[in-house]
Coordinates of C-alpha atoms in Angstrom, one line a residue:
M1 CA 0.0 0.0 0.0
V2 CA 1.3 3.4 -1.0
Y3 CA 0.2 6.3 1.3
P4 CA -0.2 10.0 0.4
H5 CA 2.8 12.0 -0.5
T6 CA 5.0 9.1 -1.4
Y7 CA 5.2 10.5 -4.9
R8 CA 5.0 14.2 -4.0
T9 CA 6.6 16.9 -1.9
E10 CA 5.3 20.1 -0.7
H11 CA 6.8 22.0 -3.7
S12 CA 6.2 19.5 -6.5
E13 CA 3.5 19.4 -9.1
T14 CA 2.0 16.1 -10.3
I15 CA 2.1 15.4 -14.1
T16 CA -1.4 13.9 -14.8
T17 CA -0.9 11.0 -17.2
N18 CA -2.9 8.3 -15.4
A19 CA -5.6 6.7 -17.6
V20 CA -8.3 7.2 -15.0
Y21 CA -7.6 10.7 -13.7
G22 CA -5.1 12.6 -15.9
E23 CA -7.1 12.9 -19.1
Y24 CA -10.0 14.3 -17.1
Y25 CA -8.0 17.4 -16.2
A26 CA -6.1 17.6 -19.5
A27 CA -9.4 17.7 -21.4
K28 CA -11.1 20.1 -19.0
T29 CA -13.3 22.5 -21.0
S30 CA -14.6 26.0 -20.3
K31 CA -16.7 26.8 -17.3
K32 CA -19.4 28.1 -19.5
I33 CA -21.7 25.8 -21.5
N34 CA -24.4 27.4 -23.5
I35 CA -28.0 26.7 -22.4
E36 CA -30.1 25.3 -25.2
P37 CA -33.6 26.9 -26.0
D38 CA -35.5 23.9 -24.7
L39 CA -33.6 23.9 -21.4
L40 CA -34.1 27.7 -21.1
L41 CA -37.9 27.2 -21.2
I42 CA -37.7 24.7 -18.3
L43 CA -35.5 27.1 -16.3
Q44 CA -38.0 29.9 -16.9
Y45 CA -40.8 27.7 -15.7
V46 CA -38.9 26.9 -12.5
D47 CA -38.3 30.6 -11.8
S48 CA -42.0 31.4 -12.5
N49 CA -43.3 28.8 -10.1
R50 CA -41.0 29.3 -7.0
L51 CA -43.9 30.0 -4.6
Q52 CA -45.8 26.9 -5.6
F53 CA -42.6 24.8 -5.4
L54 CA -42.0 26.1 -1.9
D55 CA -45.6 25.2 -0.9
D56 CA -45.0 21.6 -2.2
L57 CA -41.9 21.4 -0.1
A58 CA -43.8 22.6 3.0
E59 CA -46.4 19.8 2.3
I60 CA -43.9 16.9 2.5
V61 CA -42.2 18.3 5.6
K62 CA -45.5 17.8 7.5
F63 CA -45.4 14.1 7.1
K64 CA -43.8 12.4 10.1
S65 CA -42.6 9.4 7.9
V66 CA -40.3 7.9 10.6
S67 CA -39.8 4.2 9.6
G68 CA -38.2 3.1 12.9
K69 CA -41.1 3.8 15.3
L70 CA -44.6 2.1 15.4
Q71 CA -46.3 5.4 16.5
Y72 CA -45.5 7.0 13.1
R73 CA -46.7 4.1 11.0
D74 CA -49.9 5.9 9.8
D75 CA -47.7 8.9 8.8
V76 CA -45.6 6.7 6.7
D77 CA -48.7 5.4 5.0
R78 CA -49.9 8.9 4.4
M79 CA -46.5 9.8 2.8
I80 CA -46.9 6.8 0.5
S81 CA -50.4 8.0 -0.5
F82 CA -49.1 11.5 -1.1
T83 CA -46.4 10.1 -3.4
E84 CA -49.0 8.1 -5.3
E85 CA -51.1 11.2 -5.8
W86 CA -48.2 13.0 -7.4
L87 CA -47.3 10.0 -9.6
K88 CA -50.9 10.0 -10.9
K89 CA -50.8 13.7 -11.4
L90 CA -47.7 13.3 -13.5
Q91 CA -49.2 10.4 -15.5
M92 CA -46.5 8.0 -14.4
K93 CA -47.0 4.3 -14.4
Y94 CA -46.3 2.9 -10.9
E95 CA -46.8 0.0 -8.6
C96 CA -46.5 -0.5 -4.9
F97 CA -44.8 -3.7 -3.7
N98 CA -45.0 -5.4 -0.4
I99 CA -41.6 -6.8 0.4
G100 CA -42.0 -8.5 3.7
H101 CA -42.4 -7.9 7.4
Y102 CA -40.2 -6.6 10.2
L103 CA -40.4 -6.2 14.0
L104 CA -41.3 -2.6 15.0
D105 CA -41.3 -1.9 18.7
G106 CA -41.9 -5.6 19.3
K107 CA -44.7 -5.9 16.8
K108 CA -44.5 -7.7 13.4
V109 CA -45.7 -5.3 10.7
P110 CA -45.3 -5.1 6.9
I111 CA -42.3 -3.3 5.6
P112 CA -43.5 0.0 4.0
S113 CA -44.0 -0.6 0.3
V114 CA -41.4 0.0 -2.3
I115 CA -42.7 2.1 -5.2
L116 CA -41.5 1.5 -8.8
A117 CA -42.6 4.2 -11.2
S118 CA -41.8 5.0 -14.8
L119 CA -42.4 7.7 -17.4
G120 CA -41.6 7.1 -21.1
N121 CA -40.5 4.0 -23.0
C122 CA -39.0 5.4 -26.1
I123 CA -36.4 3.0 -27.4
D124 CA -34.4 5.9 -28.9
K125 CA -33.9 7.6 -25.5
K126 CA -31.6 6.8 -22.6
T127 CA -33.4 5.5 -19.5
V128 CA -32.3 7.1 -16.2
C129 CA -33.1 5.2 -13.0
V130 CA -33.6 7.5 -10.0
Y131 CA -33.3 6.3 -6.4
L132 CA -35.2 8.2 -3.7
H133 CA -36.1 7.5 -0.1
L134 CA -38.9 9.3 1.8
D135 CA -38.4 8.2 5.4
V136 CA -36.9 10.5 7.9
P137 CA -35.2 9.9 11.3
E138 CA -37.1 10.7 14.5
P139 CA -36.1 14.2 15.5
D140 CA -34.8 15.0 19.0
L141 CA -36.7 18.3 19.6
A142 CA -34.0 19.4 22.0
D143 CA -31.5 19.5 19.1
W144 CA -33.7 21.5 16.7
T145 CA -33.9 25.2 16.6
T146 CA -37.2 25.1 14.7
N147 CA -40.2 22.8 14.5
P148 CA -39.0 19.9 12.5
W149 CA -42.5 19.2 11.1
T150 CA -43.1 22.8 9.8
L151 CA -41.1 24.4 7.0
T152 CA -39.4 27.4 8.5
N153 CA -37.7 30.1 6.4
K154 CA -34.7 31.7 8.1
N155 CA -32.8 34.1 5.9
N156 CA -33.7 32.2 2.7
V157 CA -32.8 28.8 4.2
F158 CA -35.7 26.4 4.6
F159 CA -35.6 24.3 7.8
G160 CA -37.6 21.1 8.3
N161 CA -37.2 17.3 8.6
G162 CA -36.9 16.0 5.1
T163 CA -36.1 19.4 3.4
A164 CA -33.0 18.0 1.7
C165 CA -35.0 15.2 0.1
P166 CA -35.0 15.7 -3.7
L167 CA -38.4 14.1 -4.4
M168 CA -40.2 17.4 -5.2
M169 CA -37.3 18.6 -7.3
W170 CA -37.6 15.6 -9.6
F171 CA -41.4 15.9 -9.7
H172 CA -41.2 19.6 -10.4
V173 CA -38.8 19.0 -13.3
I174 CA -41.2 16.5 -14.9
Q175 CA -44.1 18.9 -14.2
A176 CA -42.1 21.7 -16.0
F177 CA -41.7 19.6 -19.1
Q178 CA -45.3 18.7 -19.2
K179 CA -46.6 22.2 -18.6
S180 CA -44.2 23.4 -21.3
D181 CA -45.6 20.8 -23.8
M182 CA -42.2 19.3 -24.1
P183 CA -41.3 15.6 -24.1
L184 CA -38.7 14.5 -21.6
P185 CA -35.3 14.1 -23.2
V186 CA -34.9 10.7 -21.4
N187 CA -37.1 8.0 -20.0
V188 CA -37.3 8.0 -16.2
K189 CA -37.7 5.2 -13.7
F190 CA -38.0 5.7 -10.0
I191 CA -37.1 3.5 -7.1
I192 CA -38.8 5.0 -4.0
E193 CA -38.3 3.3 -0.6
F194 CA -39.2 4.2 3.0
M195 CA -36.6 2.2 4.9
N196 CA -33.4 4.0 4.2
H197 CA -32.9 4.9 7.9
E198 CA -33.5 1.2 8.8
N199 CA -30.6 0.0 6.6
S200 CA -32.8 -0.3 3.5
L201 CA -34.4 -3.4 5.0
G202 CA -35.8 -5.7 2.3
L203 CA -34.5 -3.8 -0.7
S204 CA -31.6 -6.2 -1.5
A205 CA -34.0 -9.1 -1.6
F206 CA -36.7 -7.3 -3.7
L207 CA -34.7 -5.5 -6.4
P208 CA -33.3 -8.7 -8.0
T209 CA -36.9 -9.9 -8.7
R210 CA -37.4 -7.0 -11.2
V211 CA -34.0 -6.9 -12.9
Q212 CA -35.3 -8.7 -16.0
D213 CA -38.3 -6.5 -16.5
F214 CA -38.6 -3.1 -14.8
F215 CA -34.8 -2.5 -14.8
A216 CA -34.1 -3.9 -18.3
G217 CA -32.5 -1.3 -20.5
I218 CA -31.6 1.4 -17.9
Y219 CA -28.6 3.4 -18.8
N220 CA -27.4 4.5 -15.3
V221 CA -28.6 5.2 -11.8
I222 CA -28.6 8.6 -10.1
L223 CA -29.0 9.6 -6.5
C224 CA -29.3 13.2 -5.3
E225 CA -28.0 12.4 -1.8
S226 CA -25.6 14.0 0.7
E227 CA -24.2 17.6 0.5
W228 CA -21.3 19.6 -1.0
I229 CA -17.9 19.7 0.8
G230 CA -18.4 23.5 1.3
G231 CA -20.9 26.2 1.1
K232 CA -20.3 27.6 -2.4
H233 CA -18.8 25.1 -4.8
P234 CA -21.0 22.3 -6.3
C235 CA -19.8 18.7 -6.1
L236 CA -20.2 15.3 -7.6
I237 CA -19.6 12.2 -5.4
Y238 CA -17.9 9.2 -7.0
G239 CA -17.4 6.9 -4.0
C240 CA -18.0 6.2 -0.4
V241 CA -16.3 4.1 2.2
G242 CA -17.6 0.7 3.5
M243 CA -18.0 -0.3 7.1
I244 CA -17.7 -3.4 9.2
H245 CA -18.8 -3.4 12.9
F246 CA -17.3 -6.1 15.1
E247 CA -18.3 -7.0 18.6
I248 CA -15.4 -8.4 20.7
A249 CA -16.7 -10.0 23.9
I250 CA -14.7 -11.4 26.8
T251 CA -16.2 -13.6 29.6
Q252 CA -14.3 -14.3 32.8
S253 CA -13.1 -17.9 33.0
E254 CA -12.6 -19.8 36.3
D255 CA -9.2 -20.8 34.9
S256 CA -8.0 -17.2 34.6
K257 CA -6.9 -14.8 37.2
V258 CA -6.4 -12.0 34.8
D259 CA -8.9 -9.1 34.7
I260 CA -11.0 -9.3 31.6
K261 CA -10.4 -5.5 31.1
E262 CA -6.7 -6.2 30.8
D263 CA -7.3 -8.9 28.2
M264 CA -9.5 -6.5 26.2
K265 CA -6.8 -3.8 26.4
A266 CA -4.2 -6.3 24.9
I267 CA -6.5 -7.2 22.0
V268 CA -7.4 -3.6 21.2
N269 CA -3.8 -2.4 21.4
S270 CA -2.9 -5.1 18.8
L271 CA -5.4 -3.7 16.3
V272 CA -4.3 0.0 15.9
D273 CA -1.6 2.2 17.3
D274 CA -1.8 5.7 18.7
K275 CA -1.2 7.2 15.3
E276 CA -4.1 5.2 13.8
Q277 CA -1.8 2.8 11.9
I278 CA -3.6 -0.5 11.5
L279 CA -1.5 -3.3 12.9
I280 CA -3.4 -6.3 11.5
K281 CA -1.0 -8.4 9.4
H282 CA -1.6 -8.2 5.6
F283 CA -4.4 -5.6 6.1
G284 CA -2.9 -3.1 3.7
E285 CA -2.3 -5.6 0.9
Y286 CA -6.0 -5.3 -0.2
V287 CA -6.0 -1.5 -0.4
E288 CA -5.8 0.1 -3.9
Q289 CA -2.5 1.9 -4.4
I290 CA -2.6 5.7 -4.5
T291 CA -1.2 7.3 -7.6
P292 CA 0.2 10.8 -8.1
D293 CA -2.7 11.6 -10.5
E294 CA -5.2 10.6 -7.8
E295 CA -3.5 13.0 -5.4
K296 CA -3.9 15.7 -8.1
V297 CA -7.7 15.1 -7.8
Y298 CA -7.6 15.9 -4.1
E299 CA -5.3 18.9 -4.7
N300 CA -7.9 20.4 -7.0
I301 CA -10.8 20.2 -4.6
K302 CA -12.1 23.7 -3.7
D303 CA -14.1 25.0 -0.8
F304 CA -12.4 22.8 1.8
D305 CA -10.7 24.7 4.6
A306 CA -8.5 22.4 6.7
D307 CA -8.0 25.1 9.3
E308 CA -11.7 24.9 10.3
I309 CA -11.1 21.4 11.6
R310 CA -7.5 21.5 12.6
D311 CA -8.1 22.2 16.3
S312 CA -10.3 19.1 16.6
L313 CA -7.6 16.9 15.1
P314 CA -5.1 14.8 17.1
D315 CA -1.7 16.4 17.3
F316 CA -0.1 14.1 14.7
K317 CA -2.7 15.2 12.1
K318 CA -2.5 18.9 12.7
P319 CA 0.4 19.5 10.3
W320 CA -1.4 17.6 7.5
D321 CA -2.4 19.4 4.3
Q322 CA -5.7 19.1 2.3
V323 CA -4.6 16.0 0.4
K324 CA -3.5 14.0 3.3
L325 CA -6.5 15.0 5.5
L326 CA -9.1 14.2 2.8
M327 CA -7.4 10.9 1.9
S328 CA -7.5 9.9 5.6
F329 CA -11.3 10.5 5.6
W330 CA -12.2 9.0 2.2
R331 CA -9.4 7.0 0.8
L332 CA -7.5 5.1 3.6
P333 CA -8.9 2.4 5.9
S334 CA -9.1 3.1 9.6
I335 CA -10.2 1.5 12.9
H336 CA -12.3 3.1 15.5
V337 CA -12.6 1.4 18.9
H338 CA -15.6 2.3 21.0
E339 CA -16.0 2.3 24.8
N340 CA -16.4 -0.8 26.8
L341 CA -19.9 -2.1 27.2
E342 CA -20.5 -3.4 30.7
C343 CA -23.5 -4.9 32.4
V344 CA -26.0 -2.2 33.6
C345 CA -28.6 -4.6 34.9
D346 CA -29.6 -4.9 38.6
K347 CA -27.5 -8.1 39.1
K348 CA -24.3 -6.1 38.3
D349 CA -22.7 -9.0 36.5
F350 CA -19.1 -7.8 35.7
S351 CA -17.9 -11.2 34.5
K352 CA -18.4 -10.1 30.8
I353 CA -17.5 -7.0 28.8
K354 CA -18.0 -6.1 25.2
K355 CA -16.4 -3.6 22.9
V356 CA -17.5 -2.6 19.4
V357 CA -14.8 -2.0 16.8
T358 CA -15.6 -0.2 13.5
L359 CA -13.5 -0.7 10.4
K360 CA -13.6 1.7 7.5
L361 CA -13.2 -0.1 4.2
V362 CA -11.9 1.5 0.9
P363 CA -11.7 0.4 -2.7
R364 CA -10.5 -3.2 -3.4
Q365 CA -11.1 -4.2 0.2
V366 CA -13.7 -7.1 0.3
V367 CA -15.9 -7.5 3.3
D368 CA -15.4 -11.3 3.6
K369 CA -11.6 -11.1 3.4
V370 CA -11.4 -8.3 6.0
E371 CA -13.8 -10.2 8.3
K372 CA -11.5 -13.3 8.1
L373 CA -8.3 -11.2 8.6
V374 CA -9.7 -9.5 11.7
K375 CA -11.1 -12.7 13.3
A376 CA -7.9 -14.6 12.6
H377 CA -5.9 -11.7 14.1
V378 CA -8.0 -11.7 17.3
K379 CA -7.6 -15.4 17.6
S380 CA -3.8 -15.2 17.1
V381 CA -3.6 -12.5 19.8
V382 CA -5.5 -14.6 22.2
K383 CA -3.1 -17.5 21.6
E384 CA 0.1 -15.3 21.7
N385 CA -0.9 -13.7 25.0
N386 CA -2.1 -17.0 26.5
I387 CA -5.5 -15.4 27.3
K388 CA -7.5 -17.9 29.3
N389 CA -10.7 -15.9 29.4
T390 CA -13.3 -16.7 26.7
V391 CA -13.0 -14.4 23.8
T392 CA -15.4 -14.1 20.8
C393 CA -15.3 -11.8 17.8
E394 CA -18.6 -11.5 15.8
T395 CA -19.6 -9.3 12.9
L396 CA -22.6 -7.1 13.7
D397 CA -23.1 -5.4 10.4
S398 CA -21.2 -4.6 7.1
K399 CA -21.5 -2.4 4.1
R400 CA -19.3 -2.6 1.0
P401 CA -17.3 0.4 -0.3
W402 CA -18.5 2.0 -3.5
F403 CA -16.5 3.7 -6.2
E404 CA -17.0 4.9 -9.8
N405 CA -14.8 6.2 -12.6
F406 CA -15.8 9.8 -12.9
R407 CA -14.5 9.9 -16.5
L408 CA -17.5 8.0 -17.6
P409 CA -20.0 9.7 -19.9
C410 CA -22.7 9.7 -17.2
Y411 CA -20.5 11.7 -14.9
N412 CA -19.5 14.0 -17.7
A413 CA -23.2 14.7 -18.3
A414 CA -23.7 15.5 -14.6
R415 CA -20.6 17.7 -14.7
R416 CA -21.8 19.6 -17.7
A417 CA -25.2 20.1 -16.2
V418 CA -23.6 21.6 -13.1
I419 CA -21.5 23.9 -15.2
Q420 CA -24.6 25.1 -17.1
I421 CA -26.5 26.1 -14.0
Y422 CA -23.8 27.2 -11.5
K423 CA -21.0 28.2 -14.0
E424 CA -18.6 26.2 -11.9
D425 CA -16.8 23.0 -12.6
P426 CA -17.8 20.7 -9.7
N427 CA -15.5 19.2 -7.2
M428 CA -15.0 15.5 -7.5
I429 CA -15.3 14.2 -3.9
R430 CA -16.0 11.0 -1.9
E431 CA -17.9 10.4 1.3
S432 CA -16.6 9.2 4.6
R433 CA -19.9 7.4 5.4
A434 CA -21.2 4.0 4.2
R435 CA -24.4 3.8 2.2
K436 CA -26.3 0.6 2.2
A437 CA -28.7 1.6 -0.6
V438 CA -25.9 2.5 -2.9
T439 CA -24.1 -0.8 -2.5
V440 CA -27.3 -2.7 -3.1
L441 CA -28.0 -0.8 -6.3
D442 CA -24.4 -1.3 -7.4
R443 CA -24.5 -5.0 -6.8
V444 CA -28.0 -5.8 -8.1
L445 CA -28.4 -3.5 -11.1
E446 CA -24.7 -3.5 -12.2
K447 CA -25.0 -0.1 -13.7
N448 CA -22.9 3.0 -13.2
I449 CA -24.1 5.2 -10.4
V450 CA -23.9 9.0 -10.3
M451 CA -24.3 10.7 -6.9
L452 CA -25.3 14.3 -7.5
P453 CA -25.7 16.2 -4.2
L454 CA -27.9 19.3 -4.5
A455 CA -27.5 20.8 -1.1
C456 CA -24.5 22.7 0.3
R457 CA -22.5 22.0 3.4
G458 CA -24.4 22.6 6.5
S459 CA -27.7 21.3 5.1
N460 CA -27.5 18.4 7.7
P461 CA -29.4 15.7 5.7
G462 CA -30.9 13.2 8.0
E463 CA -29.8 15.1 11.1
A464 CA -31.1 17.8 13.4
N465 CA -31.8 21.2 11.8
E466 CA -32.0 19.7 8.3
N467 CA -32.3 22.4 5.7
I468 CA -31.8 23.5 2.2
S469 CA -31.1 27.0 1.0
S470 CA -33.3 28.8 -1.5
R471 CA -30.5 28.9 -4.0
N472 CA -29.9 25.1 -3.7
Y473 CA -33.6 24.2 -3.9
Y474 CA -34.3 26.1 -7.1
E475 CA -30.9 25.8 -8.8
G476 CA -30.8 22.1 -7.8
T477 CA -34.1 21.6 -9.7
K478 CA -32.6 23.3 -12.7
V479 CA -29.5 21.0 -12.5
I480 CA -31.8 17.9 -12.7
A481 CA -33.4 19.3 -15.8
A482 CA -30.0 20.1 -17.3
Y483 CA -28.8 16.6 -16.4
M484 CA -31.6 15.0 -18.4
F485 CA -30.7 17.0 -21.5
Q486 CA -27.0 16.2 -21.1
T487 CA -27.7 12.5 -20.7
S488 CA -29.8 12.5 -23.8
Y489 CA -26.7 13.8 -25.8
I490 CA -24.5 10.9 -24.8
K491 CA -23.6 8.8 -27.9
D492 CA -23.3 5.0 -27.4
A493 CA -19.9 3.7 -28.2
A494 CA -19.5 1.8 -31.4
V495 CA -19.5 -2.0 -31.0

């Protein structure tokens, strides 16, 4: 594994010749792309209907569509009905699918329906598949500065639970085409789920059943999730990390006189050192090598201010520059060890402790291989330290990393759309969080995925004080329209 700055010094410039990254920057075009007359009509429609679009956003914020609590189940059903009404209004073909049951507050209930919807079936047009989720987390009112269930305008920033959801933007774009008597430049298919905040339960089992019919012929998948890295510069996301959560448990044995906390300390210290270097044997062999051209991608990211977070960093990271910091977040694996979990019951049983360990995975790392490495490592440490207490290491949850080549035509279409609307070439960034839905779509549909965030940094999607600025709400709607046109211009490669 080659880590950042192996190829570069503080005063060197990387020559971009790599087949994946270099050509992208070498062929970079002007930051101004003309807006065609048909797109201009759509943009004018958006500007003329801002008040109505805002009313529609206020309507969806009212729905308490929390999928993780039984008390909100009726609200989830009402959100589904609201979505169906809009699909009918837009003359889209759709179907709601029951995909199983789950335990909710101890009661077995149906998983909220997955909606598959489509508009257009012209064989001469590209078909774009859009992923949306309409569930929201339960808000902690103590953390909110506004009522999370009422859209609140504060200095042209709209606050409310679910405001960063792009559902209405997509619907408004389709509405704009229809009201302008203009056919959509692409066919559109929607996957709409209501279990994103419950690890997309049931989605991975359901989607394969429709690959041969509903998803046949789709060109690519697009998600308008997450947010920009800063407040001003638009971004495209081409990857996110994976995660594995392990639970290490130690139970006191009659044959051992060693405190179980001491044994836990020995195991944890064997995983990672105080400078976050992973100590597991052969762990780095599965990490994709960093190239000088990839470093150039990180150097070119705008709107990231390392000084804003420097005080919160450990001492050994404080001197790091933008490239090294961002790569530590997005590009390099890491291990986070949580606090000990001890018994809090009335019996006060201290004969067993647990500790959760989270591993961040990056491209080329495979979940199964990493699981085997970690469990074999823990087993070897137990043997080497002659630990007599009973030690177990179990996998609690895992998500694969996701990565795309942003030189693909579908990314270039998104990039050109952003340039048309914002007059800025977007940052190419990754995410330091794992996304279950993205990895499911990637594995099942086997199509290129574009992640096009429409909200700026500080929009807090899925968190307290979620919001979207007036600029991002309306300009984001325009970017979606521009993306449809740009996708329609993509020429299929000759066979």
